[in-house]
Coordinates of C-alpha atoms and ligand atoms in Angstrom, one line a residue:
X1 CA 65.6 38.1 59.2
X2 CA 65.0 41.5 58.0
X3 CA 62.4 42.9 59.9
X4 CA 60.2 46.2 60.0
X5 CA 61.7 47.6 62.8
X6 CA 63.4 51.0 63.0
X7 CA 65.2 52.4 66.0
X8 CA 67.6 55.4 65.9
X9 CA 70.4 57.2 68.1
X10 CA 69.3 61.0 67.9
X11 CA 72.4 63.0 69.6
X12 CA 72.4 66.8 70.1
X13 CA 76.0 67.9 69.1
X14 CA 76.2 70.4 71.9
X15 CA 78.9 68.5 73.6
X16 CA 81.3 65.3 73.5
X17 CA 79.9 61.8 73.2
X18 CA 78.9 61.0 76.5
X19 CA 78.8 57.5 77.7
X20 CA 75.5 57.6 78.4
X21 CA 74.6 58.3 74.9
X22 CA 77.3 55.9 73.9
X23 CA 75.5 53.1 75.5
X24 CA 71.9 53.9 74.4
X25 CA 73.7 54.3 70.6
X26 CA 74.8 50.6 71.5
X27 CA 71.9 49.5 72.7
X28 CA 69.6 50.4 69.6
X29 CA 72.2 49.2 67.3
X30 CA 72.2 45.7 69.1
X31 CA 68.5 45.7 69.0
X32 CA 68.2 46.5 65.2
X33 CA 71.0 43.9 64.6
X34 CA 69.5 41.1 66.3
X35 CA 66.2 41.6 64.9
X36 CA 67.1 42.4 61.6
X37 CA 66.0 45.9 62.0
X38 CA 67.6 49.3 60.8
X39 CA 69.7 51.6 62.9
X40 CA 69.6 55.3 62.3
X41 CA 71.6 58.1 63.1
X42 CA 69.8 61.4 63.4
X43 CA 71.7 64.6 64.5
X44 CA 69.7 66.8 66.8
X45 CA 71.2 70.2 66.0
X46 CA 68.1 72.8 66.8
X47 CA 69.9 74.0 69.8
X48 CA 72.0 76.3 67.3
X49 CA 74.0 78.2 69.8
X50 CA 75.5 75.2 71.5
X51 CA 75.6 72.9 68.4
X52 CA 78.7 72.7 66.5
X53 CA 79.9 70.9 63.5
X54 CA 83.2 70.0 65.5
X55 CA 80.8 67.9 68.4
X56 CA 78.6 66.2 65.3
X57 CA 82.1 65.2 63.8
X58 CA 83.6 64.0 67.1
X59 CA 80.3 61.8 67.8
X60 CA 80.3 60.1 64.5
X61 CA 84.4 59.5 64.6
X62 CA 83.4 58.0 68.6
X63 CA 80.5 55.5 67.1
X64 CA 82.6 54.5 64.4
X65 CA 85.6 53.8 67.0
X66 CA 83.5 51.8 69.0
X67 CA 82.4 49.8 65.8
X68 CA 79.0 50.8 65.6
X69 CA 77.6 51.1 62.1
X70 CA 74.0 53.1 60.9
X71 CA 72.4 52.1 57.9
X72 CA 71.1 55.3 57.4
X73 CA 72.6 59.0 58.6
X74 CA 73.6 62.3 58.0
X75 CA 76.6 61.3 56.3
X76 CA 75.7 58.5 54.2
X77 CA 71.8 59.5 53.6
X78 CA 69.1 56.9 53.4
X79 CA 65.5 57.1 52.1
X80 CA 64.2 59.6 55.2
X81 CA 67.2 62.4 54.5
X82 CA 68.3 64.7 55.6
X83 CA 69.0 63.4 58.9
X84 CA 70.4 66.8 60.3
X85 CA 67.4 68.1 62.4
X86 CA 67.8 71.6 61.0
X87 CA 67.9 70.7 57.6
X88 CA 64.4 69.4 58.2
X89 CA 63.0 73.2 59.4
X90 CA 60.4 73.3 56.6
X91 CA 58.9 70.3 57.3
X92 CA 58.6 71.2 60.9
X93 CA 57.1 74.3 59.8
X94 CA 54.5 72.2 57.7
X95 CA 53.7 70.0 60.4
X96 CA 53.2 73.0 63.0
X97 CA 50.9 74.4 60.4
X98 CA 48.8 71.0 60.0
X99 CA 48.0 70.5 64.0
X100 CA 47.3 74.3 64.1
X101 CA 44.8 73.9 61.3
X102 CA 43.1 70.9 62.9
X103 CA 42.6 72.6 66.1
X104 CA 45.4 70.5 68.1
X105 CA 47.3 73.6 68.8
X106 CA 46.7 76.8 69.4
X107 CA 48.6 80.5 69.7
X108 CA 49.0 82.0 72.7
X109 CA 49.8 85.9 73.7
X110 CA 50.8 85.5 76.9
X111 CA 53.7 87.5 78.0
X112 CA 56.8 86.8 79.7
X113 CA 55.5 88.9 82.6
X114 CA 52.5 87.2 83.0
X115 CA 53.8 83.8 82.9
X116 CA 56.1 84.9 85.5
X117 CA 53.4 86.3 87.7
X118 CA 51.1 82.7 87.2
X119 CA 54.4 80.9 88.4
X120 CA 54.6 83.0 91.5
X121 CA 50.9 82.6 92.3
X122 CA 51.1 79.1 91.9
X123 CA 54.2 78.7 93.9
X124 CA 52.5 80.6 96.5
X125 CA 49.4 78.3 96.7
X126 CA 51.7 75.1 96.5
X127 CA 50.3 74.2 92.9
X128 CA 52.4 73.1 90.1
X129 CA 53.5 75.4 87.8
X130 CA 52.0 75.4 84.5
X131 CA 49.9 77.3 81.9
X132 CA 46.7 77.9 82.7
X133 CA 45.5 77.9 79.3
X134 CA 44.2 81.8 79.1
X135 CA 44.8 82.1 75.4
X136 CA 43.1 78.5 74.4
X137 CA 39.5 80.1 75.1
X138 CA 40.4 82.9 72.9
X139 CA 38.0 83.4 69.6
X140 CA 39.3 83.0 66.3
X141 CA 38.8 86.8 65.6
X142 CA 40.4 87.8 68.4
X143 CA 43.4 86.0 67.4
X144 CA 43.5 87.3 64.2
X145 CA 43.3 90.3 65.5
X146 CA 46.2 90.5 67.8
X147 CA 48.2 88.4 64.9
X148 CA 47.5 91.6 62.7
X149 CA 48.2 93.7 65.4
X150 CA 51.8 92.0 65.3
X151 CA 51.6 90.8 68.7
X152 CA 54.2 88.0 69.2
X153 CA 52.9 84.6 70.3
X154 CA 53.8 81.0 70.6
X155 CA 52.2 77.8 69.8
X156 CA 50.9 75.7 72.1
X157 CA 49.7 71.9 72.3
X158 CA 46.2 71.7 73.0
X159 CA 46.2 68.9 76.0
X160 CA 42.9 66.7 75.7
X161 CA 41.4 65.5 78.2
X162 CA 41.9 62.0 79.3
X163 CA 44.3 59.4 80.3
X164 CA 47.1 58.2 78.2
X165 CA 49.1 55.2 77.9
X166 CA 52.1 53.5 76.2
X167 CA 54.3 50.6 76.6
X168 CA 57.9 51.0 77.9
X169 CA 59.6 47.6 77.5
X170 CA 61.8 48.6 80.8
X171 CA 58.9 49.8 83.0
X172 CA 56.1 48.0 81.6
X173 CA 52.9 49.6 80.6
X174 CA 53.1 53.5 81.6
X175 CA 49.7 55.1 82.3
X176 CA 49.5 59.1 82.9
X177 CA 46.7 61.3 83.2
X178 CA 46.8 64.2 80.4
X179 CA 45.8 66.9 83.3
X180 CA 49.3 66.2 84.3
X181 CA 50.9 67.5 81.0
X182 CA 51.2 71.3 80.5
X183 CA 50.0 73.1 77.4
X184 CA 53.4 73.1 76.4
X185 CA 54.9 75.0 73.7
X186 CA 55.6 73.4 70.2
X187 CA 56.8 76.7 68.5
X188 CA 58.8 79.6 69.9
X189 CA 57.8 83.0 69.2
X190 CA 61.0 83.2 66.6
X191 CA 59.4 80.5 65.0
X192 CA 62.1 77.8 65.8
X193 CA 60.6 74.6 67.1
X194 CA 61.1 72.5 70.7
X195 CA 62.5 69.4 71.0
X196 CA 59.4 67.4 71.9
X197 CA 57.6 68.7 68.7
X198 CA 60.3 68.0 66.2
X199 CA 61.7 64.6 67.9
X200 CA 58.0 62.9 67.2
X201 CA 58.1 64.8 63.7
X202 CA 61.2 63.2 63.1
X203 CA 60.4 59.7 64.5
X204 CA 57.0 59.8 62.6
X205 CA 58.8 60.7 58.9
X206 CA 61.5 58.4 59.8
X207 CA 59.4 55.2 60.5
X208 CA 60.9 54.5 63.7
X209 CA 59.0 51.6 65.7
X210 CA 61.3 51.7 68.8
X211 CA 62.5 54.4 70.6
X212 CA 65.3 53.5 73.3
X213 CA 66.5 56.3 74.9
X214 CA 67.7 57.4 78.7
X215 CA 65.7 58.0 81.8
X216 CA 65.9 61.7 81.6
X217 CA 63.7 61.8 78.6
X218 CA 60.7 59.8 80.5
X219 CA 59.3 62.8 81.6
X220 CA 59.0 64.1 77.8
X221 CA 57.4 61.0 76.8
X222 CA 53.9 62.0 77.6
X223 CA 54.1 65.0 75.7
X224 CA 55.1 62.8 72.6
X225 CA 52.6 60.1 72.9
X226 CA 49.7 62.9 72.5
X227 CA 51.4 64.1 69.5
X228 CA 51.3 60.8 67.7
X229 CA 47.7 60.7 69.1
X230 CA 46.9 64.3 67.8
X231 CA 49.1 63.2 63.9
X232 CA 47.0 60.0 64.1
X233 CA 50.1 58.1 64.3
X234 CA 50.9 54.7 65.8
X235 CA 52.6 55.1 69.4
X236 CA 56.1 53.8 68.7
X237 CA 57.3 51.1 71.5
X238 CA 59.4 52.9 74.4
X239 CA 62.4 51.4 76.6
X240 CA 63.8 54.1 78.8
X241 CA 67.1 53.1 80.3
X242 CA 68.2 53.5 83.5
X243 CA 70.3 56.5 84.7
X244 CA 74.0 56.2 85.2
X245 CA 75.1 56.6 88.8
X246 CA 78.2 57.8 90.0
X247 CA 79.3 55.9 93.0
X248 CA 78.2 58.7 95.1
X249 CA 74.5 57.2 94.2
X250 CA 73.7 60.9 92.4
X251 CA 73.8 61.2 88.5
X252 CA 77.0 60.7 86.9
X253 CA 79.2 63.7 86.3
X254 CA 82.7 65.0 86.3
X255 CA 82.6 65.1 90.2
X256 CA 83.2 61.3 90.3
X257 CA 84.8 61.0 86.8
X258 CA 85.0 60.9 83.6
X259 CA 81.7 61.2 81.3
X260 CA 82.7 61.3 77.7
X261 CA 83.9 58.3 75.8
X262 CA 86.9 59.9 74.5
X263 CA 88.3 60.3 78.0
X264 CA 88.2 56.8 78.4
X265 CA 89.8 56.1 75.0
X266 CA 92.1 58.5 75.6
X267 CA 92.9 56.9 78.9
X268 CA 93.7 53.5 76.7
X269 CA 90.5 51.4 77.8
X270 CA 90.2 48.7 75.6
X271 CA 87.4 49.3 73.1
X272 CA 85.7 45.8 73.6
X273 CA 86.0 46.4 77.5
X274 CA 84.2 49.7 77.0
X275 CA 81.5 48.4 75.3
X276 CA 81.4 45.4 77.7
X277 CA 81.2 47.7 80.7
X278 CA 78.6 50.3 79.0
X279 CA 76.3 47.4 78.7
X280 CA 76.6 46.2 82.3
X281 CA 75.0 49.8 82.9
X282 CA 71.2 48.3 82.9
X283 CA 71.6 45.0 81.1
X284 CA 73.3 41.5 81.8
X285 CA 74.5 38.8 79.5
X286 CA 73.0 36.2 82.0
X287 CA 72.9 36.2 86.1
X288 CA 77.0 34.9 85.8
X289 CA 79.0 36.1 82.6
X290 CA 80.3 39.6 83.3
X291 CA 82.8 39.2 80.4
X292 CA 81.1 39.0 77.1
X293 CA 81.9 40.1 73.3
X294 CA 80.0 42.3 70.8
X295 CA 79.0 39.3 69.3
X296 CA 77.6 37.8 72.5
X297 CA 75.7 41.3 72.8
X298 CA 74.4 41.4 69.8
X299 CA 72.9 37.7 69.7
X300 CA 71.7 38.3 73.2
X301 CA 70.6 41.8 73.7
X302 CA 66.9 42.5 74.2
X303 CA 65.6 45.8 76.1
X304 CA 63.0 43.8 77.7
X305 CA 65.8 42.6 79.9
X306 CA 67.1 46.0 80.8
X307 CA 66.7 46.8 84.5
X308 CA 65.3 50.3 85.4
X309 CA 67.3 50.4 88.4
X310 CA 70.1 53.3 88.7
X311 CA 73.5 51.8 87.3
X312 CA 76.5 52.4 89.4
X313 CA 79.1 53.3 86.9
X314 CA 81.8 51.7 89.1
X315 CA 84.9 52.8 88.0
X316 CA 87.2 50.2 90.0
X317 CA 84.9 47.6 88.4
X318 CA 85.6 49.1 84.8
X319 CA 89.3 49.0 85.5
X320 CA 89.0 45.3 86.5
X321 CA 87.2 44.8 83.1
X322 CA 89.8 46.7 81.3
X323 CA 92.4 44.8 82.9
X324 CA 90.6 41.3 81.8
X325 CA 90.5 42.3 78.3
X326 CA 94.0 43.5 78.4
X327 CA 95.1 39.9 79.8
X328 CA 93.2 38.1 76.6
X329 CA 95.0 40.2 73.7
X330 CA 97.6 38.3 72.2
X331 CA 101.2 40.1 73.0
X332 CA 101.6 41.6 69.9
X333 CA 98.2 42.9 69.6
X334 CA 98.7 44.5 72.8
X335 CA 102.2 46.2 72.3
X336 CA 100.7 47.4 68.9
X337 CA 97.5 48.9 71.2
X338 CA 99.8 50.4 73.6
X339 CA 102.1 52.0 70.7
X340 CA 100.5 55.4 70.3
X341 CA 100.3 55.8 74.2
X342 CA 104.1 55.2 74.5
X343 CA 104.7 57.6 71.5
X344 CA 102.3 60.2 73.0
X345 CA 104.1 60.0 76.5
X346 CA 107.4 60.8 74.8
X347 CA 109.7 57.6 75.2
X348 CA 110.3 56.9 71.5
X349 CA 108.8 57.7 68.3
X350 CA 106.9 55.1 66.4
X351 CA 109.9 54.6 63.9
X352 CA 112.0 53.6 67.1
X353 CA 109.7 51.4 68.9
X354 CA 109.4 49.5 65.1
X355 CA 113.0 49.6 64.4
X356 CA 113.6 47.6 67.6
X357 CA 110.3 45.7 67.9
X358 CA 111.2 42.7 69.6
X359 CA 112.8 44.6 72.4
X360 CA 109.8 46.9 72.6
X361 CA 107.3 43.7 72.5
X362 CA 109.1 42.4 75.4
X363 CA 109.1 45.5 77.1
X364 CA 105.3 46.0 76.8
X365 CA 104.3 42.2 77.6
X366 CA 106.4 42.6 80.6
X367 CA 103.7 44.8 81.9
X368 CA 100.7 43.1 80.5
X369 CA 99.8 41.1 83.4
X370 CA 99.7 44.4 85.5
X371 CA 98.4 47.1 83.6
X372 CA 94.5 47.6 83.1
X373 CA 94.7 50.3 80.6
X374 CA 97.1 51.0 77.7
X375 CA 97.6 54.3 79.2
X376 CA 98.9 52.7 82.4
X377 CA 101.9 51.2 80.4
X378 CA 104.3 54.5 79.5
X379 CA 104.8 55.2 83.2
X380 CA 106.0 51.6 84.1
X381 CA 108.3 51.5 81.2
X382 CA 109.8 54.7 81.5
X383 CA 113.1 53.7 83.4
X384 CA 113.9 51.8 79.9
X385 CA 114.0 54.6 77.8
X386 CA 115.4 57.3 80.3
X387 CA 118.9 58.6 80.2
X388 CA 120.8 57.4 83.6
X389 CA 121.3 60.8 84.7
X390 CA 117.8 61.8 85.3
X391 CA 116.7 58.5 86.3
X392 CA 114.1 59.0 89.4
X393 CA 113.2 56.7 92.0
X394 CA 109.6 56.6 93.6
X395 CA 109.3 56.4 97.1
X396 CA 108.2 53.1 97.8
X397 CA 111.2 51.7 95.6
X398 CA 113.3 54.1 97.9
X399 CA 111.9 53.1 101.2
X400 CA 112.3 49.0 99.9
X401 CA 115.7 49.9 99.2
X402 CA 116.7 51.5 102.5
X403 CA 115.2 48.6 104.6
X404 CA 118.5 47.0 104.1
X405 CA 121.6 48.9 106.1
X406 CA 123.9 46.9 103.8
X407 CA 122.4 47.5 100.8
X408 CA 124.9 49.9 99.2
X409 CA 127.4 47.1 100.0
X410 CA 125.7 44.4 98.7
X411 CA 125.3 46.2 95.2
X412 CA 128.6 46.8 95.0
X413 CA 129.5 43.2 96.2
X414 CA 126.9 41.9 93.3
X415 CA 128.4 44.4 90.7
X416 CA 132.1 43.1 90.7
X417 CA 130.4 39.4 90.5
X418 CA 128.4 40.5 87.6
X419 CA 131.0 42.1 86.2
X420 CA 133.2 38.7 86.1
X421 CA 129.9 36.8 85.0
X422 CA 128.7 39.4 82.0
X423 CA 132.3 39.6 80.9
X424 CA 132.6 35.9 80.4
X425 CA 129.5 36.4 77.9
X426 CA 126.6 35.1 80.0
X427 CA 123.3 36.8 79.8
X428 CA 121.6 38.0 82.5
X429 CA 118.6 35.3 81.9
X430 CA 121.4 32.7 82.9
X431 CA 121.9 34.1 86.1
X432 CA 118.8 33.6 87.9
X433 CA 119.9 30.7 89.9
X434 CA 123.9 31.7 90.4
X435 CA 122.5 34.8 92.0
X436 CA 120.1 33.0 94.3
X437 CA 123.5 31.1 95.3
X438 CA 125.1 34.1 95.9
X439 CA 122.9 35.5 97.9
X440 CA 122.4 32.7 100.1
X441 CA 126.3 32.3 100.3
X442 CA 126.4 35.7 101.6
X443 CA 124.0 34.7 104.0
X444 CA 121.3 37.2 103.3
X445 CA 117.4 36.9 102.5
X446 CA 116.4 37.2 98.7
X447 CA 114.6 41.0 99.1
X448 CA 118.3 42.1 100.7
X449 CA 119.7 42.1 97.1
X450 CA 116.5 42.2 94.9
X451 CA 115.1 45.2 96.7
X452 CA 118.0 47.5 96.5
X453 CA 118.4 46.1 93.0
X454 CA 114.9 46.6 91.4
X455 CA 115.0 50.1 92.9
X456 CA 118.7 50.6 91.6
X457 CA 117.4 49.5 88.0
X458 CA 113.9 50.6 87.8
X459 CA 112.9 53.0 90.4
X460 CA 110.4 51.0 91.1
X461 CA 109.1 48.9 93.6
X462 CA 107.1 46.3 91.5
X463 CA 107.5 45.0 87.9
X464 CA 108.6 42.2 85.7
X465 CA 111.5 39.7 86.6
X466 CA 114.7 41.4 87.5
X467 CA 116.9 39.6 85.3
X468 CA 114.6 40.1 82.3
X469 CA 114.8 43.7 83.1
X470 CA 118.6 43.2 83.0
X471 CA 118.3 41.8 79.3
X472 CA 116.0 44.6 78.4
X473 CA 118.3 47.4 79.9
X474 CA 121.4 45.8 78.4
X475 CA 124.8 45.4 80.3
X476 CA 126.2 49.0 80.2
X477 CA 122.7 50.8 81.7
X478 CA 122.8 47.7 84.3
X479 CA 126.1 48.5 85.4
X480 CA 126.0 51.9 85.6
X481 CA 122.8 52.0 87.6
X482 CA 123.6 49.5 90.3
X483 CA 127.1 51.8 90.6
X484 CA 124.7 54.8 90.8
X485 CA 122.2 53.1 93.0
X486 CA 124.8 52.0 95.6
X487 CA 126.3 55.7 95.7
X488 CA 122.6 56.8 96.3
X489 CA 122.0 54.6 98.6
X490 CA 125.7 55.2 100.5
X491 CA 125.3 58.9 100.6
Ligands
LIG501 N1 68.6 64.8 71.1 C1 68.2 64.2 72.2 C2 69.6 64.1 73.5 O1 70.5 64.1 73.0 C3 67.8 62.8 72.1 C4 66.4 62.6 72.3 C5 65.5 61.2 71.9 O2 66.5 60.5 72.0 O3 64.3 61.1 72.2 O4 69.0 64.0 74.4

């Protein structure tokens, strides 16, 4: 049912889309969808030094990729356009002027030097660093005189006395004493407005009813709530989403893992696994279901159920979850998803893979049970593409093969035996039982052949069924690799 709920995601295009930002977008979007509300995208590009159109494009593209659609935004417009903050500068000026005219803001001429001395003094006396309100007491005449004299000034918000409350769906009712809030700067001396000011101007003009954003903004909310009151506008409902923490318990950073959505996309985490995992950062479908769909998210999401405890971004769990999604994919879907990764790894071109699709499908799905991301596939299947001459054995496979003193001899004998069978037109997959009987007849245990053979064929310690691998490699490669393997083991 349609409702008046209006939520927004308001990224600053100063970097790639952070996983925390992606979660904020998802929660806002899910909340709007569940409640028949409107979800809008606003680009907060007022930090002109750090904002770039490339980052903006990348953020939009990342959200599109996740399947998040906005109802209003810089690319599609809407009734509150423009949705790019710098394009709203004239409106911000007008609103700053309005507050100034109504006495909610004052001009401050304090120099950087004075403010620095004030801070030093406060820190010496173990006081909170804050503006002391000196210019708040200036007479109208003096302000006018100094403006006329061309003195530089900023516009500060005049925090009133009293206490202020707001509703935070994650934390309950939040109460703060106004005296804890500094007379903060609304407009800098160069005329540019600050974040806390413009965010409220835009949220009011865009009719935002609910503000859900990261906990790092909780310190800003008192300043913003006071602004709503000054403007005489209703205070939106808030929800501050818990911080994402690295496994070291500190704020998620490059130290403990990738922080950009794009990094996980490039590593080949399935999109729905990313959505699922990001939602688990502070929210749960219920106490028991860890794997849930986007539809379930939309039909169940309520910001009231978001936990305020910091969420550990546990990469092991993320990989596990990604693997769960991969296992659920149909074989063809999985092969399609992996295809760009196989091409990017240089194993084959897309045309080559499509030309032998049935073969590639078997190659890919042979590993579907084992990989956790699409990006894990190429190194595991590279042996099927490479030439025999530059074919590498990894350490574990080599160690396994060398456990068997007679490995080279066993391989040679098996090669001779295989030669007859393959010449008689048998397929490798038809030789499973006969091979086992052959091993037993030589008084050996299975690994005595299988470990040197796997190493010779794949150079890897684990992988799909050996006979499936032989089929995929083709008779010629199989024979060449077994012979070379025997040589390498003997030397
Ligand atoms: N532009 C701010 C940021 O990227 C968001 C501010 C908000 O959501 O209120 O952190």
